[in-house]
Amino acid sequence: MKKTVLVSGGAGFIGSHVTVELIEAGYDVVIADNFSNCDLTNYNGACAITGRKLPLVEMDFCDPEAVEKLFSDYKIDAVIHFAAFKAVGESVWEPLKYYRNNVESFINLLETAERHGGCNVLFSSSATVYGEPEELPVTEKSPRQPATSPYGNTKQICEDMLRDTVKAKPVIKGIALRYFNPIGAHPSALIGELPRGVPNNLVPFITQTAIGKRECLSIFGNDYPTEDGTCLRDYIDVVDLAKAHVYAVRRMLEGKMKEDYEIFNVGTGRPVSVLELVKTFEKVNGVKLNWKYAPRRAGDVTAIWADPTIANKELGWKAERTVEETLAAAWAWEKRVAEM
């Protein structure tokens, strides 16, 4: 019998890609989203890629009654929890908005899952929990540093809540995936990153500048202690990232976890500088970008990249797509968005 995976925030950038990979791996999926960070574009794209009308529940995980109804209406075998506010800068100015939404929604999910006999819970975490790391690359045993933003702090709090819940309630099993820098789009160009307003992430800013939506791209800081003076990051293709979720869900559902709560870094293990990413985009897509250096941005760490050895070994997953393929897909998606 097919297993059903609930994808909270499943109409968003990463959630929609994960939904597609889950369907292609043979799972049934229920998408739940309140559309505070997205519209129907990626949901419709996921339906087009998979060739089916996917179950969609419009709801807010901060509403405990709505979460209860969701678990009553569907038999849920695993949950992947994306539903959260995600703008680092906004979280600094609106901390309580972030704590209420990101923490309360996860509490409601865990409490309801326990009431309904338990569940496998996969939490969408972030490499932001490592802060400015003391050693590189970071492993799962690298110490978590004090968060540099309320957004980052909600990721740490939710990781701790999942760990503690698993310890106290044997019916809940949990995995936290710590993502590095997800970029790109589906090769079909039917789903991709669709920021509202000014993008918070580098690649949408690159593609929007390339297409003329933004006048100029700012590279924040060229005086970092790196080879070209710009920050180093671990950019992972969103499709590779999505596949890691499928491997993690399978590990939970097939009872292959070595502990009831596990953590995995999801990255490529290869650092790429901001300047290198910009120049690679220009080269791959034959586009000249209007860009300039700007002062450093508060909260940006100098360099961070993953040691993905444990995820490679334990999950049997590995990042496969090249930066060139990823940036070509991102550009194809941006051009499609412009035609919508």
PDB file of C-alpha atoms in Angstrom, residues 171-329:
ATOM      1  CA  VAL A 171       5.675   7.234  18.487  1.00  0.00           C
ATOM      2  CA  ILE A 172       7.493  10.197  16.852  1.00  0.00           C
ATOM      3  CA  LYS A 173      10.664   9.686  14.807  1.00  0.00           C
ATOM      4  CA  GLY A 174      12.551  12.668  13.423  1.00  0.00           C
ATOM      5  CA  ILE A 175      15.187  13.759  10.929  1.00  0.00           C
ATOM      6  CA  ALA A 176      16.505  17.308  10.527  1.00  0.00           C
ATOM      7  CA  LEU A 177      18.038  18.140   7.155  1.00  0.00           C
ATOM      8  CA  ARG A 178      20.409  21.099   7.327  1.00  0.00           C
ATOM      9  CA  TYR A 179      20.396  22.707   3.881  1.00  0.00           C
ATOM     10  CA  PHE A 180      23.199  24.830   2.583  1.00  0.00           C
ATOM     11  CA  ASN A 181      22.287  27.221  -0.283  1.00  0.00           C
ATOM     12  CA  PRO A 182      19.509  25.831  -2.504  1.00  0.00           C
ATOM     13  CA  ILE A 183      19.466  27.367  -5.992  1.00  0.00           C
ATOM     14  CA  GLY A 184      18.164  26.601  -9.469  1.00  0.00           C
ATOM     15  CA  ALA A 185      14.891  25.284 -10.836  1.00  0.00           C
ATOM     16  CA  HIS A 186      13.362  22.109 -12.234  1.00  0.00           C
ATOM     17  CA  PRO A 187      14.817  21.194 -15.670  1.00  0.00           C
ATOM     18  CA  SER A 188      11.276  21.467 -17.112  1.00  0.00           C
ATOM     19  CA  ALA A 189      11.219  25.188 -16.120  1.00  0.00           C
ATOM     20  CA  LEU A 190       7.708  24.553 -14.751  1.00  0.00           C
ATOM     21  CA  ILE A 191       8.674  25.207 -11.114  1.00  0.00           C
ATOM     22  CA  GLY A 192      11.347  27.416  -9.565  1.00  0.00           C
ATOM     23  CA  GLU A 193      12.090  30.201  -7.118  1.00  0.00           C
ATOM     24  CA  LEU A 194       9.475  32.955  -7.276  1.00  0.00           C
ATOM     25  CA  PRO A 195      10.271  35.577  -4.604  1.00  0.00           C
ATOM     26  CA  ARG A 196       7.711  38.172  -3.620  1.00  0.00           C
ATOM     27  CA  GLY A 197       9.127  41.692  -3.860  1.00  0.00           C
ATOM     28  CA  VAL A 198      12.889  42.125  -3.590  1.00  0.00           C
ATOM     29  CA  PRO A 199      14.631  38.711  -3.546  1.00  0.00           C
ATOM     30  CA  ASN A 200      16.440  37.649  -0.379  1.00  0.00           C
ATOM     31  CA  ASN A 201      18.606  35.144  -2.241  1.00  0.00           C
ATOM     32  CA  LEU A 202      21.420  35.687  -4.718  1.00  0.00           C
ATOM     33  CA  VAL A 203      20.298  33.659  -7.749  1.00  0.00           C
ATOM     34  CA  PRO A 204      16.839  35.262  -8.193  1.00  0.00           C
ATOM     35  CA  PHE A 205      18.613  38.624  -7.960  1.00  0.00           C
ATOM     36  CA  ILE A 206      21.014  37.477 -10.683  1.00  0.00           C
ATOM     37  CA  THR A 207      18.247  36.229 -12.976  1.00  0.00           C
ATOM     38  CA  GLN A 208      16.014  39.266 -12.382  1.00  0.00           C
ATOM     39  CA  THR A 209      18.943  41.556 -13.203  1.00  0.00           C
ATOM     40  CA  ALA A 210      19.703  39.528 -16.329  1.00  0.00           C
ATOM     41  CA  ILE A 211      16.121  39.834 -17.566  1.00  0.00           C
ATOM     42  CA  GLY A 212      15.930  43.550 -16.795  1.00  0.00           C
ATOM     43  CA  LYS A 213      13.607  43.450 -13.798  1.00  0.00           C
ATOM     44  CA  ARG A 214      16.405  44.768 -11.556  1.00  0.00           C
ATOM     45  CA  GLU A 215      18.759  47.519 -12.672  1.00  0.00           C
ATOM     46  CA  CYS A 216      21.904  46.280 -10.955  1.00  0.00           C
ATOM     47  CA  LEU A 217      23.139  43.338  -8.911  1.00  0.00           C
ATOM     48  CA  SER A 218      25.018  44.154  -5.705  1.00  0.00           C
ATOM     49  CA  ILE A 219      27.755  41.841  -4.469  1.00  0.00           C
ATOM     50  CA  PHE A 220      27.947  42.537  -0.754  1.00  0.00           C
ATOM     51  CA  GLY A 221      31.572  42.805   0.280  1.00  0.00           C
ATOM     52  CA  ASN A 222      34.770  42.231  -1.709  1.00  0.00           C
ATOM     53  CA  ASP A 223      37.151  42.467   1.252  1.00  0.00           C
ATOM     54  CA  TYR A 224      36.543  39.062   2.846  1.00  0.00           C
ATOM     55  CA  PRO A 225      39.613  36.878   3.551  1.00  0.00           C
ATOM     56  CA  THR A 226      38.913  34.649   0.534  1.00  0.00           C
ATOM     57  CA  GLU A 227      40.671  34.235  -2.810  1.00  0.00           C
ATOM     58  CA  ASP A 228      38.575  36.835  -4.655  1.00  0.00           C
ATOM     59  CA  GLY A 229      37.362  38.773  -1.591  1.00  0.00           C
ATOM     60  CA  THR A 230      33.726  37.573  -1.826  1.00  0.00           C
ATOM     61  CA  CYS A 231      31.897  35.135   0.446  1.00  0.00           C
ATOM     62  CA  LEU A 232      32.128  31.368  -0.080  1.00  0.00           C
ATOM     63  CA  ARG A 233      28.982  29.258  -0.079  1.00  0.00           C
ATOM     64  CA  ASP A 234      27.866  25.688  -0.800  1.00  0.00           C
ATOM     65  CA  TYR A 235      25.288  26.076  -3.586  1.00  0.00           C
ATOM     66  CA  ILE A 236      23.134  22.975  -4.001  1.00  0.00           C
ATOM     67  CA  ASP A 237      20.747  22.343  -6.879  1.00  0.00           C
ATOM     68  CA  VAL A 238      17.145  22.353  -5.650  1.00  0.00           C
ATOM     69  CA  VAL A 239      16.412  19.056  -7.455  1.00  0.00           C
ATOM     70  CA  ASP A 240      19.358  17.365  -5.726  1.00  0.00           C
ATOM     71  CA  LEU A 241      18.120  18.816  -2.438  1.00  0.00           C
ATOM     72  CA  ALA A 242      14.599  17.536  -3.118  1.00  0.00           C
ATOM     73  CA  LYS A 243      15.909  14.028  -3.754  1.00  0.00           C
ATOM     74  CA  ALA A 244      17.639  14.051  -0.346  1.00  0.00           C
ATOM     75  CA  HIS A 245      14.175  14.374   1.228  1.00  0.00           C
ATOM     76  CA  VAL A 246      12.981  11.278  -0.609  1.00  0.00           C
ATOM     77  CA  TYR A 247      15.950   9.269   0.686  1.00  0.00           C
ATOM     78  CA  ALA A 248      15.349  10.550   4.227  1.00  0.00           C
ATOM     79  CA  VAL A 249      11.627   9.740   4.130  1.00  0.00           C
ATOM     80  CA  ARG A 250      12.381   6.274   2.792  1.00  0.00           C
ATOM     81  CA  ARG A 251      14.890   5.749   5.624  1.00  0.00           C
ATOM     82  CA  MET A 252      12.191   6.592   8.185  1.00  0.00           C
ATOM     83  CA  LEU A 253       9.363   4.619   6.581  1.00  0.00           C
ATOM     84  CA  GLU A 254      11.504   1.515   6.069  1.00  0.00           C
ATOM     85  CA  GLY A 255      12.707   1.574   9.688  1.00  0.00           C
ATOM     86  CA  LYS A 256      16.376   2.041   8.752  1.00  0.00           C
ATOM     87  CA  MET A 257      17.161   4.880  11.171  1.00  0.00           C
ATOM     88  CA  LYS A 258      20.022   4.126  13.546  1.00  0.00           C
ATOM     89  CA  GLU A 259      18.622   6.552  16.118  1.00  0.00           C
ATOM     90  CA  ASP A 260      15.115   7.960  16.563  1.00  0.00           C
ATOM     91  CA  TYR A 261      16.418  11.475  15.835  1.00  0.00           C
ATOM     92  CA  GLU A 262      19.033  12.066  13.149  1.00  0.00           C
ATOM     93  CA  ILE A 263      20.675  15.083  11.500  1.00  0.00           C
ATOM     94  CA  PHE A 264      22.140  15.299   7.997  1.00  0.00           C
ATOM     95  CA  ASN A 265      24.000  18.063   6.160  1.00  0.00           C
ATOM     96  CA  VAL A 266      22.639  18.487   2.639  1.00  0.00           C
ATOM     97  CA  GLY A 267      25.269  20.183   0.491  1.00  0.00           C
ATOM     98  CA  THR A 268      27.749  19.515  -2.291  1.00  0.00           C
ATOM     99  CA  GLY A 269      30.936  19.891  -0.244  1.00  0.00           C
ATOM    100  CA  ARG A 270      32.301  22.347  -2.829  1.00  0.00           C
ATOM    101  CA  PRO A 271      32.680  26.035  -1.918  1.00  0.00           C
ATOM    102  CA  VAL A 272      31.862  28.552  -4.651  1.00  0.00           C
ATOM    103  CA  SER A 273      32.419  32.286  -4.241  1.00  0.00           C
ATOM    104  CA  VAL A 274      29.690  34.825  -4.953  1.00  0.00           C
ATOM    105  CA  LEU A 275      31.815  36.341  -7.732  1.00  0.00           C
ATOM    106  CA  GLU A 276      32.469  32.894  -9.242  1.00  0.00           C
ATOM    107  CA  LEU A 277      28.712  32.189  -9.273  1.00  0.00           C
ATOM    108  CA  VAL A 278      27.981  35.487 -11.045  1.00  0.00           C
ATOM    109  CA  LYS A 279      30.689  34.894 -13.667  1.00  0.00           C
ATOM    110  CA  THR A 280      29.573  31.275 -14.204  1.00  0.00           C
ATOM    111  CA  PHE A 281      26.000  32.481 -14.809  1.00  0.00           C
ATOM    112  CA  GLU A 282      27.260  34.957 -17.427  1.00  0.00           C
ATOM    113  CA  LYS A 283      29.363  32.306 -19.164  1.00  0.00           C
ATOM    114  CA  VAL A 284      26.783  29.498 -19.179  1.00  0.00           C
ATOM    115  CA  ASN A 285      23.886  31.649 -20.359  1.00  0.00           C
ATOM    116  CA  GLY A 286      25.743  34.099 -22.599  1.00  0.00           C
ATOM    117  CA  VAL A 287      24.382  37.056 -20.640  1.00  0.00           C
ATOM    118  CA  LYS A 288      26.294  40.115 -19.418  1.00  0.00           C
ATOM    119  CA  LEU A 289      25.166  41.220 -15.970  1.00  0.00           C
ATOM    120  CA  ASN A 290      25.207  44.759 -14.647  1.00  0.00           C
ATOM    121  CA  TRP A 291      26.769  44.266 -11.205  1.00  0.00           C
ATOM    122  CA  LYS A 292      28.777  46.227  -8.666  1.00  0.00           C
ATOM    123  CA  TYR A 293      30.420  45.718  -5.304  1.00  0.00           C
ATOM    124  CA  ALA A 294      28.532  47.027  -2.275  1.00  0.00           C
ATOM    125  CA  PRO A 295      29.457  47.201   1.424  1.00  0.00           C
ATOM    126  CA  ARG A 296      29.289  44.010   3.484  1.00  0.00           C
ATOM    127  CA  ARG A 297      25.844  42.971   4.667  1.00  0.00           C
ATOM    128  CA  ALA A 298      25.214  42.427   8.391  1.00  0.00           C
ATOM    129  CA  GLY A 299      24.915  38.780   9.374  1.00  0.00           C
ATOM    130  CA  ASP A 300      26.766  37.317   6.383  1.00  0.00           C
ATOM    131  CA  VAL A 301      29.388  34.750   7.357  1.00  0.00           C
ATOM    132  CA  THR A 302      32.681  34.716   5.441  1.00  0.00           C
ATOM    133  CA  ALA A 303      32.592  31.090   4.341  1.00  0.00           C
ATOM    134  CA  ILE A 304      30.567  27.954   4.941  1.00  0.00           C
ATOM    135  CA  TRP A 305      30.322  24.674   3.116  1.00  0.00           C
ATOM    136  CA  ALA A 306      29.299  21.150   4.013  1.00  0.00           C
ATOM    137  CA  ASP A 307      31.016  17.886   4.590  1.00  0.00           C
ATOM    138  CA  PRO A 308      28.216  15.725   3.107  1.00  0.00           C
ATOM    139  CA  THR A 309      29.946  12.395   3.895  1.00  0.00           C
ATOM    140  CA  ILE A 310      27.348  11.200   6.410  1.00  0.00           C
ATOM    141  CA  ALA A 311      24.388  11.976   4.116  1.00  0.00           C
ATOM    142  CA  ASN A 312      26.218  10.278   1.224  1.00  0.00           C
ATOM    143  CA  LYS A 313      26.884   7.159   3.294  1.00  0.00           C
ATOM    144  CA  GLU A 314      23.765   6.846   5.463  1.00  0.00           C
ATOM    145  CA  LEU A 315      21.101   8.112   3.063  1.00  0.00           C
ATOM    146  CA  GLY A 316      22.769   6.781  -0.087  1.00  0.00           C
ATOM    147  CA  TRP A 317      22.248  10.263  -1.557  1.00  0.00           C
ATOM    148  CA  LYS A 318      24.725  12.463  -3.395  1.00  0.00           C
ATOM    149  CA  ALA A 319      24.508  15.866  -5.079  1.00  0.00           C
ATOM    150  CA  GLU A 320      24.870  15.252  -8.828  1.00  0.00           C
ATOM    151  CA  ARG A 321      23.994  18.381 -10.798  1.00  0.00           C
ATOM    152  CA  THR A 322      26.750  20.840 -11.716  1.00  0.00           C
ATOM    153  CA  VAL A 323      26.629  24.565 -10.951  1.00  0.00           C
ATOM    154  CA  GLU A 324      26.505  25.153 -14.720  1.00  0.00           C
ATOM    155  CA  GLU A 325      23.379  22.953 -15.131  1.00  0.00           C
ATOM    156  CA  THR A 326      21.775  24.622 -12.130  1.00  0.00           C
ATOM    157  CA  LEU A 327      22.337  28.169 -13.386  1.00  0.00           C
ATOM    158  CA  ALA A 328      21.072  27.254 -16.858  1.00  0.00           C
ATOM    159  CA  ALA A 329      17.870  25.899 -15.274  1.00  0.00           C
TER     160      ALA A 329
END
